[in-house]
Amino acid sequence: MRALVCVTGCIAAYKACEIVRLLQKSDVDVKVCMTEHATHFVGPTTFRALTHHKVAVGLFDDPEDPIHHISLAQWADIVLVAPATANILAKMAHGIADDLMSTTLLATRAPILIAPAMNAGMWDAAATQDNVRILEQRGVHMVQPDAGYLACGEVAAGRLAEPSRIAQAALDLLRGDLDLSGEHILITAGGTREPIDPVRYIGNRSSGKMGVALADQAARSGATVTLVLGPSTAPIPHSVNVIHVETAEQMRTAACEAFDGCTVAICAAAVADYTPRNPADHKLKKSVEHLDCIELVETRDILAELSASKEDRVVIGFAAETNDVVAYATRKLATKGCDAIVANDVSRPDSGFGSDTDQAWWVGTSGAEELPCLEKTELARIILQRAFDLRHARHAGVSHEA
Ligand code: CTP
């Protein structure tokens, strides 16, 4: 997980050091961006020593990175502005982008968390309160300032909230409402390619998006994630250990090796069922003789193999069907021996290969439940929640049904 901590010019700037430390203790990789004014309160060297990253201050400071605001904006899983002055709140509310921090804040698609700190008069000012309202309406998250003794001598609202409260709010946002810290999840994703010759292969339409969404959500929730990924164009999340594979057999080897240290495995890959027995080592020339001569052999079923050795681990499979979805998924649940199957109808335009949404059924030992059509990120969260409910029930020794 990656957090960009933006420090603005305020007497509470020194407290950002503690916030950085607290995030690092929770395995968050932290970079710091400072306004020019902030550097009058705390030196960039302090943050550089804490984070082991260059501290970003000026738009043109880094000759190696000429579009620094974009790379910072894209790097972060969350952007935390602490302390946030009235000035940065005003710039954010009105889209002013005139330095590295404000351009980065405008460019980022990551969630933003602000922790305001300022004199009580500035905090109470109608302009500041309007700006805060605008930001909250746009989905910016906030840790309210505390009331207390302020640097100006007043005792009132405006003091930066406790660093522990700010760091916790950032961690909650990074992890969502699922806390999977300490868990290790194996995910298979994407399609496989079975070589016919050095140029051609047998493949399928899987985009890998569902498996990658699962990996992303699991990593955001604090889990260690091993993603065994076949060819896929889905952007790979940070903080995920990716093993790239191409064939079903490579996927099987990587998945079986990674399974040992895992608590949960989710097989979302579209694995080829058959592979050419003897792929040619040279390009086959066009010939009618080849029409009959590509002999296929069955691949080994990774999901069934993991399920057979799962012991107290939870193993979830997928079923991509075009008809009789629940009936086929129920059969797969029994034959593969996994704990549940997520089944979807890939003939639907909102649920097919490459779509960003999925309409799925959760098929467990007690039956099938139809889920609404959801964004893959949201479906991923539900699948993880259910997988870990099963795991916790199993661990607690409670008899349960999927
Ligand atoms: N699977 C696997 N290894 C294989 C084949 C499938 O791990 N060699 C897993 C998939 O990752 C998925 C589940 O099994 O979790 C179901 O895959 P699917 O292709 O739908 O089912 P198949 O068993 O291949 O059956 P069919 O193609 O006849 O529907």
Tab-separated table of C-alpha atoms and ligand atoms in Angstrom:
chain	number	residue	atom	x	y	z
A	1	MET	CA	0.000	0.000	0.000
A	2	ARG	CA	1.285	3.456	-0.878
A	3	ALA	CA	0.436	6.761	0.784
A	4	LEU	CA	1.449	10.223	-0.358
A	5	VAL	CA	1.524	12.515	2.674
A	6	CYS	CA	1.130	16.187	1.706
A	7	VAL	CA	2.463	18.556	4.359
A	8	THR	CA	1.409	22.206	4.181
A	9	GLY	CA	2.785	25.286	5.973
A	10	CYS	CA	1.450	25.141	9.496
A	11	ILE	CA	2.984	24.913	12.960
A	12	ALA	CA	1.572	21.362	13.195
A	13	ALA	CA	3.759	20.260	10.251
A	14	TYR	CA	6.115	18.469	12.659
A	15	LYS	CA	3.258	16.120	13.622
A	16	ALA	CA	3.319	14.739	10.068
A	17	CYS	CA	6.555	12.926	11.050
A	18	GLU	CA	4.563	10.856	13.547
A	19	ILE	CA	1.843	10.178	10.960
A	20	VAL	CA	4.484	8.933	8.513
A	21	ARG	CA	5.923	6.601	11.177
A	22	LEU	CA	2.530	5.203	12.115
A	23	LEU	CA	1.694	4.444	8.481
A	24	GLN	CA	5.066	2.785	7.980
A	25	LYS	CA	4.455	0.577	11.019
A	26	SER	CA	1.419	-0.768	9.159
A	27	ASP	CA	3.567	-1.619	6.112
A	28	VAL	CA	2.529	1.422	4.104
A	29	ASP	CA	5.163	2.795	1.741
A	30	VAL	CA	5.097	6.570	2.284
A	31	LYS	CA	6.285	9.458	0.120
A	32	VAL	CA	6.063	13.068	1.266
A	33	CYS	CA	5.173	16.166	-0.732
A	34	MET	CA	5.657	19.556	0.943
A	35	THR	CA	4.651	23.075	0.019
A	36	GLU	CA	7.412	25.636	-0.032
A	37	HIS	CA	5.901	27.171	3.150
A	38	ALA	CA	5.924	23.813	4.941
A	39	THR	CA	9.692	23.589	4.540
A	40	HIS	CA	9.980	26.619	6.884
A	41	PHE	CA	8.494	24.474	9.672
A	42	VAL	CA	10.150	21.077	9.035
A	43	GLY	CA	13.109	20.391	6.761
A	44	PRO	CA	12.618	17.988	3.824
A	45	THR	CA	15.712	16.126	5.094
A	46	THR	CA	13.685	14.889	8.067
A	47	PHE	CA	11.058	13.335	5.818
A	48	ARG	CA	13.654	12.032	3.421
A	49	ALA	CA	15.389	10.227	6.273
A	50	LEU	CA	12.087	8.828	7.524
A	51	THR	CA	10.742	7.655	4.167
A	52	HIS	CA	13.925	6.842	2.196
A	53	HIS	CA	12.266	8.633	-0.713
A	54	LYS	CA	13.070	12.026	-2.236
A	55	VAL	CA	10.757	14.671	-0.834
A	56	ALA	CA	8.707	16.437	-3.488
A	57	VAL	CA	8.514	20.229	-3.137
A	58	GLY	CA	8.846	22.107	-6.440
A	59	LEU	CA	7.192	21.244	-9.745
A	60	PHE	CA	10.530	21.284	-11.551
A	61	ASP	CA	12.811	19.959	-8.789
A	62	ASP	CA	13.304	16.463	-10.143
A	63	PRO	CA	15.172	16.457	-13.474
A	64	GLU	CA	14.680	12.687	-13.747
A	65	ASP	CA	10.915	13.077	-13.527
A	66	PRO	CA	9.711	16.000	-15.660
A	67	ILE	CA	6.024	15.287	-14.954
A	68	HIS	CA	6.434	14.703	-11.265
A	69	HIS	CA	2.861	15.667	-10.266
A	70	ILE	CA	1.421	12.946	-12.518
A	71	SER	CA	3.790	10.220	-11.390
A	72	LEU	CA	3.110	11.078	-7.734
A	73	ALA	CA	-0.645	11.218	-8.368
A	74	GLN	CA	-0.563	7.784	-10.013
A	75	TRP	CA	1.831	6.242	-7.492
A	76	ALA	CA	-0.413	6.807	-4.487
A	77	ASP	CA	-3.170	4.478	-3.247
A	78	ILE	CA	-4.219	7.323	-0.953
A	79	VAL	CA	-3.288	10.994	-0.668
A	80	LEU	CA	-3.316	12.392	2.842
A	81	VAL	CA	-3.087	16.154	3.407
A	82	ALA	CA	-1.936	16.650	6.997
A	83	PRO	CA	-1.837	19.286	8.215
A	84	ALA	CA	-4.128	20.932	5.650
A	85	THR	CA	-4.126	24.730	5.774
A	86	ALA	CA	-7.056	26.945	4.777
A	87	ASN	CA	-5.053	27.799	1.658
A	88	ILE	CA	-4.721	24.226	0.351
A	89	LEU	CA	-8.407	23.546	1.128
A	90	ALA	CA	-9.345	26.621	-0.922
A	91	LYS	CA	-7.124	25.548	-3.816
A	92	MET	CA	-8.529	22.015	-3.760
A	93	ALA	CA	-12.127	23.244	-3.635
A	94	HIS	CA	-11.612	25.532	-6.635
A	95	GLY	CA	-9.279	23.428	-8.766
A	96	ILE	CA	-6.331	25.785	-8.452
A	97	ALA	CA	-3.173	23.984	-9.499
A	98	ASP	CA	-0.200	26.319	-9.174
A	99	ASP	CA	2.445	24.217	-7.432
A	100	LEU	CA	3.497	20.579	-7.129
A	101	MET	CA	1.106	19.721	-4.303
A	102	SER	CA	-2.014	21.335	-5.758
A	103	THR	CA	-1.388	19.892	-9.234
A	104	THR	CA	-0.867	16.436	-7.719
A	105	LEU	CA	-4.082	16.743	-5.705
A	106	LEU	CA	-5.989	17.733	-8.837
A	107	ALA	CA	-4.483	14.918	-10.894
A	108	THR	CA	-4.853	12.016	-8.502
A	109	ARG	CA	-7.638	9.444	-8.756
A	110	ALA	CA	-6.746	7.984	-5.364
A	111	PRO	CA	-8.951	8.712	-2.352
A	112	ILE	CA	-7.989	11.946	-0.574
A	113	LEU	CA	-8.031	12.427	3.192
A	114	ILE	CA	-7.614	15.890	4.689
A	115	ALA	CA	-6.724	16.753	8.272
A	116	PRO	CA	-7.192	20.527	8.619
A	117	ALA	CA	-5.253	22.589	11.140
A	118	MET	CA	-5.392	26.363	11.487
A	119	ASN	CA	-6.338	29.270	13.718
A	120	ALA	CA	-9.946	29.088	14.966
A	121	GLY	CA	-10.958	32.240	13.104
A	122	MET	CA	-9.650	30.826	9.841
A	123	TRP	CA	-11.398	27.503	10.490
A	124	ASP	CA	-14.710	29.187	11.330
A	125	ALA	CA	-14.528	31.577	8.361
A	126	ALA	CA	-17.410	31.109	5.963
A	127	ALA	CA	-14.990	30.678	3.052
A	128	THR	CA	-13.184	27.780	4.765
A	129	GLN	CA	-16.406	26.112	5.868
A	130	ASP	CA	-17.814	26.433	2.319
A	131	ASN	CA	-14.637	24.925	0.882
A	132	VAL	CA	-14.758	22.015	3.314
A	133	ARG	CA	-18.394	21.384	2.369
A	134	ILE	CA	-17.506	21.391	-1.344
A	135	LEU	CA	-14.695	18.931	-0.741
A	136	GLU	CA	-16.833	16.609	1.361
A	137	GLN	CA	-19.586	16.669	-1.280
A	138	ARG	CA	-16.979	15.553	-3.816
A	139	GLY	CA	-16.045	12.572	-1.667
A	140	VAL	CA	-12.915	13.949	-0.018
A	141	HIS	CA	-12.568	12.345	3.423
A	142	MET	CA	-11.779	14.413	6.499
A	143	VAL	CA	-10.484	14.017	10.024
A	144	GLN	CA	-12.036	16.972	11.850
A	145	PRO	CA	-9.646	19.229	13.748
A	146	ASP	CA	-9.711	18.971	17.546
A	147	ALA	CA	-10.572	21.761	19.928
A	148	GLY	CA	-7.693	22.724	22.187
A	149	TYR	CA	-4.810	25.072	22.749
A	150	LEU	CA	-3.747	26.656	19.450
A	151	ALA	CA	-0.364	28.168	18.593
A	152	CYS	CA	-1.945	31.639	18.539
A	153	GLY	CA	-2.906	31.257	22.217
A	154	GLU	CA	-6.623	30.677	21.656
A	155	VAL	CA	-8.336	27.599	23.023
A	156	ALA	CA	-10.774	26.592	20.264
A	157	ALA	CA	-11.380	24.288	17.310
A	158	GLY	CA	-8.590	24.190	14.738
A	159	ARG	CA	-5.895	21.994	16.259
A	160	LEU	CA	-4.644	19.099	14.106
A	161	ALA	CA	-6.303	15.847	15.205
A	162	GLU	CA	-4.070	13.337	16.991
A	163	PRO	CA	-1.622	11.675	14.544
A	164	SER	CA	-2.881	8.224	15.616
A	165	ARG	CA	-6.456	9.185	14.627
A	166	ILE	CA	-5.288	10.514	11.249
A	167	ALA	CA	-3.119	7.477	10.507
A	168	GLN	CA	-5.981	5.150	11.478
A	169	ALA	CA	-8.403	6.990	9.170
A	170	ALA	CA	-5.897	6.618	6.317
A	171	LEU	CA	-5.457	2.902	7.051
A	172	ASP	CA	-9.238	2.403	7.195
A	173	LEU	CA	-9.562	4.005	3.773
A	174	LEU	CA	-6.727	1.936	2.359
A	175	ARG	CA	-8.153	-1.296	3.731
A	176	GLY	CA	-11.856	-0.602	3.289
A	177	ASP	CA	-14.093	-2.243	5.871
A	178	LEU	CA	-12.330	-5.567	5.449
A	179	ASP	CA	-9.266	-6.092	7.592
A	180	LEU	CA	-7.222	-8.924	6.121
A	181	SER	CA	-3.917	-8.084	7.800
A	182	GLY	CA	-1.965	-11.240	8.566
A	183	GLU	CA	-3.743	-13.207	5.815
A	184	HIS	CA	-2.005	-14.541	2.700
A	185	ILE	CA	-4.172	-14.983	-0.374
A	186	LEU	CA	-3.377	-16.839	-3.563
A	187	ILE	CA	-5.278	-15.730	-6.664
A	188	THR	CA	-5.092	-17.214	-10.140
A	189	ALA	CA	-6.267	-14.899	-12.909
A	190	GLY	CA	-6.306	-14.328	-16.647
A	191	GLY	CA	-6.401	-16.876	-19.420
A	192	THR	CA	-3.696	-19.321	-20.408
A	193	ARG	CA	-2.010	-19.831	-23.777
A	194	GLU	CA	-1.193	-23.321	-24.923
A	195	PRO	CA	1.434	-23.290	-27.670
A	196	ILE	CA	0.783	-25.008	-30.978
A	197	ASP	CA	4.075	-23.761	-32.411
A	198	PRO	CA	6.310	-20.727	-31.608
A	199	VAL	CA	3.755	-18.430	-33.294
A	200	ARG	CA	0.304	-19.818	-32.480
A	201	TYR	CA	-1.504	-20.839	-29.355
A	202	ILE	CA	-4.864	-22.003	-28.035
A	203	GLY	CA	-6.244	-19.268	-25.800
A	204	ASN	CA	-9.462	-17.756	-24.518
A	205	ARG	CA	-11.110	-14.362	-24.028
A	206	SER	CA	-10.359	-13.864	-20.326
A	207	SER	CA	-9.201	-10.301	-19.546
A	208	GLY	CA	-7.993	-11.116	-16.028
A	209	LYS	CA	-9.977	-8.139	-14.677
A	210	MET	CA	-11.891	-10.077	-12.022
A	211	GLY	CA	-8.812	-11.750	-10.579
A	212	VAL	CA	-6.874	-8.493	-10.620
A	213	ALA	CA	-9.780	-6.730	-8.852
A	214	LEU	CA	-9.682	-9.452	-6.191
A	215	ALA	CA	-5.926	-9.018	-5.791
A	216	ASP	CA	-6.286	-5.252	-5.531
A	217	GLN	CA	-9.055	-5.384	-2.926
A	218	ALA	CA	-7.228	-8.028	-0.893
A	219	ALA	CA	-3.992	-6.005	-0.884
A	220	ARG	CA	-5.873	-2.834	0.069
A	221	SER	CA	-7.424	-4.754	2.936
A	222	GLY	CA	-3.966	-5.540	4.299
A	223	ALA	CA	-3.475	-9.094	2.988
A	224	THR	CA	-0.288	-10.410	1.451
A	225	VAL	CA	-1.311	-11.352	-2.077
A	226	THR	CA	0.269	-13.714	-4.567
A	227	LEU	CA	-1.301	-13.276	-7.987
A	228	VAL	CA	-0.531	-15.995	-10.529
A	229	LEU	CA	-1.448	-14.198	-13.709
A	230	GLY	CA	-1.786	-15.424	-17.261
A	231	PRO	CA	-1.543	-12.957	-20.174
A	232	SER	CA	-3.719	-9.972	-19.239
A	233	THR	CA	-3.937	-6.293	-20.038
A	234	ALA	CA	-5.507	-5.343	-16.679
A	235	PRO	CA	-3.348	-2.796	-14.796
A	236	ILE	CA	-1.525	-4.650	-12.040
A	237	PRO	CA	-2.032	-3.187	-8.551
A	238	HIS	CA	0.857	-2.098	-6.366
A	239	SER	CA	1.620	-4.199	-3.318
A	240	VAL	CA	0.785	-7.461	-5.057
A	241	ASN	CA	3.342	-10.170	-5.656
A	242	VAL	CA	2.731	-11.132	-9.294
A	243	ILE	CA	3.957	-14.327	-10.916
A	244	HIS	CA	3.481	-14.076	-14.678
A	245	VAL	CA	2.754	-17.352	-16.429
A	246	GLU	CA	1.603	-18.374	-19.839
A	247	THR	CA	0.528	-22.010	-19.930
A	248	ALA	CA	-1.818	-24.039	-17.728
A	249	GLU	CA	1.090	-26.128	-16.492
A	250	GLN	CA	3.132	-23.032	-15.536
A	251	MET	CA	0.073	-21.693	-13.704
A	252	ARG	CA	-0.347	-24.983	-11.872
A	253	THR	CA	3.296	-25.104	-10.772
A	254	ALA	CA	3.261	-21.497	-9.527
A	255	ALA	CA	-0.100	-21.880	-7.762
A	256	CYS	CA	0.821	-25.143	-6.035
A	257	GLU	CA	4.109	-23.640	-4.816
A	258	ALA	CA	2.420	-20.523	-3.451
A	259	PHE	CA	-0.477	-22.426	-1.841
A	260	ASP	CA	1.604	-23.713	1.099
A	261	GLY	CA	1.862	-20.370	2.854
A	262	CYS	CA	-1.713	-19.269	2.098
A	263	THR	CA	-4.891	-19.081	4.136
A	264	VAL	CA	-7.267	-18.622	1.204
A	265	ALA	CA	-6.996	-19.420	-2.520
A	266	ILE	CA	-9.279	-18.025	-5.200
A	267	CYS	CA	-9.043	-19.583	-8.654
A	268	ALA	CA	-10.397	-16.943	-11.016
A	269	ALA	CA	-8.267	-17.954	-14.002
A	270	ALA	CA	-9.737	-19.268	-17.228
A	271	VAL	CA	-7.420	-22.235	-17.579
A	272	ALA	CA	-7.268	-24.127	-20.865
A	273	ASP	CA	-8.746	-27.594	-20.491
A	274	TYR	CA	-6.589	-29.028	-23.292
A	275	THR	CA	-3.088	-28.384	-24.526
A	276	PRO	CA	-1.254	-29.635	-27.644
A	277	ARG	CA	0.641	-32.807	-26.734
A	278	ASN	CA	3.681	-31.967	-28.869
A	279	PRO	CA	3.955	-28.263	-29.695
A	280	ALA	CA	6.117	-27.784	-32.787
A	281	ASP	CA	9.495	-26.113	-32.263
A	282	HIS	CA	9.204	-24.367	-35.636
A	283	LYS	CA	6.385	-22.479	-37.307
A	284	LEU	CA	3.963	-24.918	-38.937
A	285	LYS	CA	3.281	-24.152	-42.575
A	286	LYS	CA	-0.237	-24.043	-43.901
A	287	SER	CA	-1.249	-27.565	-44.754
A	288	VAL	CA	-4.489	-29.503	-44.654
A	289	GLU	CA	-2.552	-32.253	-42.915
A	290	HIS	CA	-2.484	-30.142	-39.757
A	291	LEU	CA	-6.258	-30.128	-39.644
A	292	ASP	CA	-6.183	-33.543	-38.055
A	293	CYS	CA	-2.751	-33.727	-36.520
A	294	ILE	CA	-2.776	-31.370	-33.508
A	295	GLU	CA	-3.198	-33.910	-30.775
A	296	LEU	CA	-4.523	-32.494	-27.514
A	297	VAL	CA	-4.098	-33.734	-23.946
A	298	GLU	CA	-6.055	-32.642	-20.889
A	299	THR	CA	-4.454	-30.116	-18.537
A	300	ARG	CA	-4.419	-30.721	-14.802
A	301	ASP	CA	-7.174	-29.042	-12.813
A	302	ILE	CA	-5.526	-26.543	-10.461
A	303	LEU	CA	-8.680	-25.813	-8.482
A	304	ALA	CA	-9.343	-29.509	-7.865
A	305	GLU	CA	-5.718	-30.085	-6.899
A	306	LEU	CA	-5.638	-27.198	-4.399
A	307	SER	CA	-9.003	-28.288	-2.970
A	308	ALA	CA	-7.756	-31.849	-2.452
A	309	SER	CA	-4.930	-30.635	-0.213
A	310	LYS	CA	-6.625	-27.632	1.388
A	311	GLU	CA	-6.923	-28.889	5.014
A	312	ASP	CA	-8.205	-25.842	6.952
A	313	ARG	CA	-7.629	-23.430	4.070
A	314	VAL	CA	-10.529	-21.998	2.088
A	315	VAL	CA	-10.581	-22.514	-1.674
A	316	ILE	CA	-12.982	-20.666	-3.958
A	317	GLY	CA	-13.490	-21.369	-7.656
A	318	PHE	CA	-15.174	-19.593	-10.541
A	319	ALA	CA	-17.428	-20.870	-13.291
A	320	ALA	CA	-17.899	-18.954	-16.512
A	321	GLU	CA	-20.979	-20.331	-18.240
A	322	THR	CA	-23.280	-19.353	-21.087
A	323	ASN	CA	-26.306	-21.430	-20.010
A	324	ASP	CA	-27.586	-23.445	-17.028
A	325	VAL	CA	-25.214	-21.372	-14.903
A	326	VAL	CA	-26.277	-22.544	-11.457
A	327	ALA	CA	-26.619	-26.208	-12.435
A	328	TYR	CA	-23.118	-26.310	-13.934
A	329	ALA	CA	-21.631	-24.392	-11.022
A	330	THR	CA	-23.254	-26.746	-8.511
A	331	ARG	CA	-21.762	-29.685	-10.384
A	332	LYS	CA	-18.326	-28.050	-10.383
A	333	LEU	CA	-18.566	-27.398	-6.638
A	334	ALA	CA	-19.042	-31.117	-6.067
A	335	THR	CA	-16.509	-32.424	-8.571
A	336	LYS	CA	-13.735	-29.983	-7.694
A	337	GLY	CA	-14.207	-30.150	-3.922
A	338	CYS	CA	-13.838	-26.410	-3.272
A	339	ASP	CA	-15.738	-24.391	-0.654
A	340	ALA	CA	-17.781	-22.239	-3.026
A	341	ILE	CA	-18.056	-21.281	-6.671
A	342	VAL	CA	-18.636	-17.811	-8.049
A	343	ALA	CA	-20.607	-18.421	-11.224
A	344	ASN	CA	-21.442	-15.966	-13.937
A	345	ASP	CA	-23.194	-15.919	-17.270
A	346	VAL	CA	-20.582	-14.709	-19.721
A	347	SER	CA	-23.096	-14.443	-22.539
A	348	ARG	CA	-24.580	-11.319	-20.886
A	349	PRO	CA	-23.067	-8.034	-22.121
A	350	ASP	CA	-22.785	-6.721	-18.526
A	351	SER	CA	-21.123	-9.889	-17.299
A	352	GLY	CA	-18.987	-11.086	-20.160
A	353	PHE	CA	-15.243	-11.264	-20.654
A	354	GLY	CA	-13.636	-7.851	-20.418
A	355	SER	CA	-16.646	-6.063	-18.883
A	356	ASP	CA	-16.201	-3.941	-15.750
A	357	THR	CA	-19.301	-5.396	-14.139
A	358	ASP	CA	-20.450	-8.900	-13.296
A	359	GLN	CA	-23.711	-10.515	-12.402
A	360	ALA	CA	-22.781	-13.558	-10.349
A	361	TRP	CA	-24.209	-16.340	-8.208
A	362	TRP	CA	-22.500	-17.437	-5.014
A	363	VAL	CA	-22.870	-21.207	-5.081
A	364	GLY	CA	-22.077	-22.899	-1.776
A	365	THR	CA	-22.928	-26.197	-0.140
A	366	SER	CA	-26.271	-24.822	1.018
A	367	GLY	CA	-27.371	-23.562	-2.370
A	368	ALA	CA	-27.059	-20.714	-4.823
A	369	GLU	CA	-27.569	-17.027	-4.100
A	370	GLU	CA	-28.009	-14.563	-6.933
A	371	LEU	CA	-26.013	-11.375	-6.459
A	372	PRO	CA	-26.917	-8.090	-8.166
A	373	CYS	CA	-24.956	-6.852	-11.171
A	374	LEU	CA	-21.955	-5.146	-9.555
A	375	GLU	CA	-18.711	-3.399	-10.459
A	376	LYS	CA	-15.945	-6.017	-10.370
A	377	THR	CA	-14.264	-4.110	-7.504
A	378	GLU	CA	-17.442	-4.362	-5.410
A	379	LEU	CA	-17.990	-8.017	-6.309
A	380	ALA	CA	-14.355	-8.676	-5.338
A	381	ARG	CA	-15.003	-7.178	-1.900
A	382	ILE	CA	-18.062	-9.397	-1.384
A	383	ILE	CA	-16.195	-12.535	-2.491
A	384	LEU	CA	-13.322	-11.762	-0.119
A	385	GLN	CA	-15.721	-11.047	2.736
A	386	ARG	CA	-17.485	-14.383	2.194
A	387	ALA	CA	-14.259	-16.339	1.779
A	388	PHE	CA	-12.954	-14.967	5.064
A	389	ASP	CA	-16.285	-15.538	6.821
A	390	LEU	CA	-15.846	-19.197	5.855
A	391	ARG	CA	-12.275	-19.180	7.034
A	392	HIS	CA	-13.091	-17.610	10.399
A	393	ALA	CA	-15.972	-20.011	10.935
A	394	ARG	CA	-13.683	-22.932	10.142
A	395	HIS	CA	-10.980	-21.618	12.434
A	396	ALA	CA	-13.390	-21.093	15.263
A	397	GLY	CA	-14.334	-24.751	14.816
A	398	VAL	CA	-17.917	-23.756	14.176
A	399	SER	CA	-19.861	-26.073	11.925
A	400	HIS	CA	-20.944	-24.018	9.007
A	401	GLU	CA	-22.325	-24.102	5.561
A	402	ALA	CA	-21.039	-22.044	2.681
B	1	CTP	N1	-9.760	-24.544	-13.314
B	1	CTP	C1	-8.469	-24.826	-12.908
B	1	CTP	N2	-7.677	-25.614	-13.689
B	1	CTP	C2	-8.112	-26.111	-14.841
B	1	CTP	C3	-9.435	-25.823	-15.284
B	1	CTP	C4	-10.237	-25.026	-14.490
B	1	CTP	O1	-8.072	-24.356	-11.846
B	1	CTP	N3	-7.299	-26.874	-15.580
B	1	CTP	C5	-10.608	-23.738	-12.434
B	1	CTP	C6	-10.899	-22.327	-12.922
B	1	CTP	O2	-9.914	-21.420	-12.489
B	1	CTP	C7	-12.251	-22.060	-12.274
B	1	CTP	C8	-12.903	-23.431	-12.231
B	1	CTP	O3	-11.848	-24.380	-12.332
B	1	CTP	O4	-12.107	-21.641	-10.942
B	1	CTP	C9	-13.918	-23.702	-13.299
B	1	CTP	O5	-13.324	-23.473	-14.548
B	1	CTP	P1	-14.167	-23.689	-15.879
B	1	CTP	O6	-13.272	-23.443	-17.046
B	1	CTP	O7	-15.456	-22.918	-15.786
B	1	CTP	O8	-14.558	-25.180	-15.712
B	1	CTP	P2	-13.972	-26.472	-16.327
B	1	CTP	O9	-13.654	-27.397	-15.227
B	1	CTP	O10	-12.873	-26.174	-17.286
B	1	CTP	O11	-15.256	-27.049	-17.078
B	1	CTP	P3	-15.952	-26.606	-18.466
B	1	CTP	O12	-14.882	-25.983	-19.314
B	1	CTP	O13	-16.466	-27.885	-19.006
B	1	CTP	O14	-17.056	-25.660	-18.098
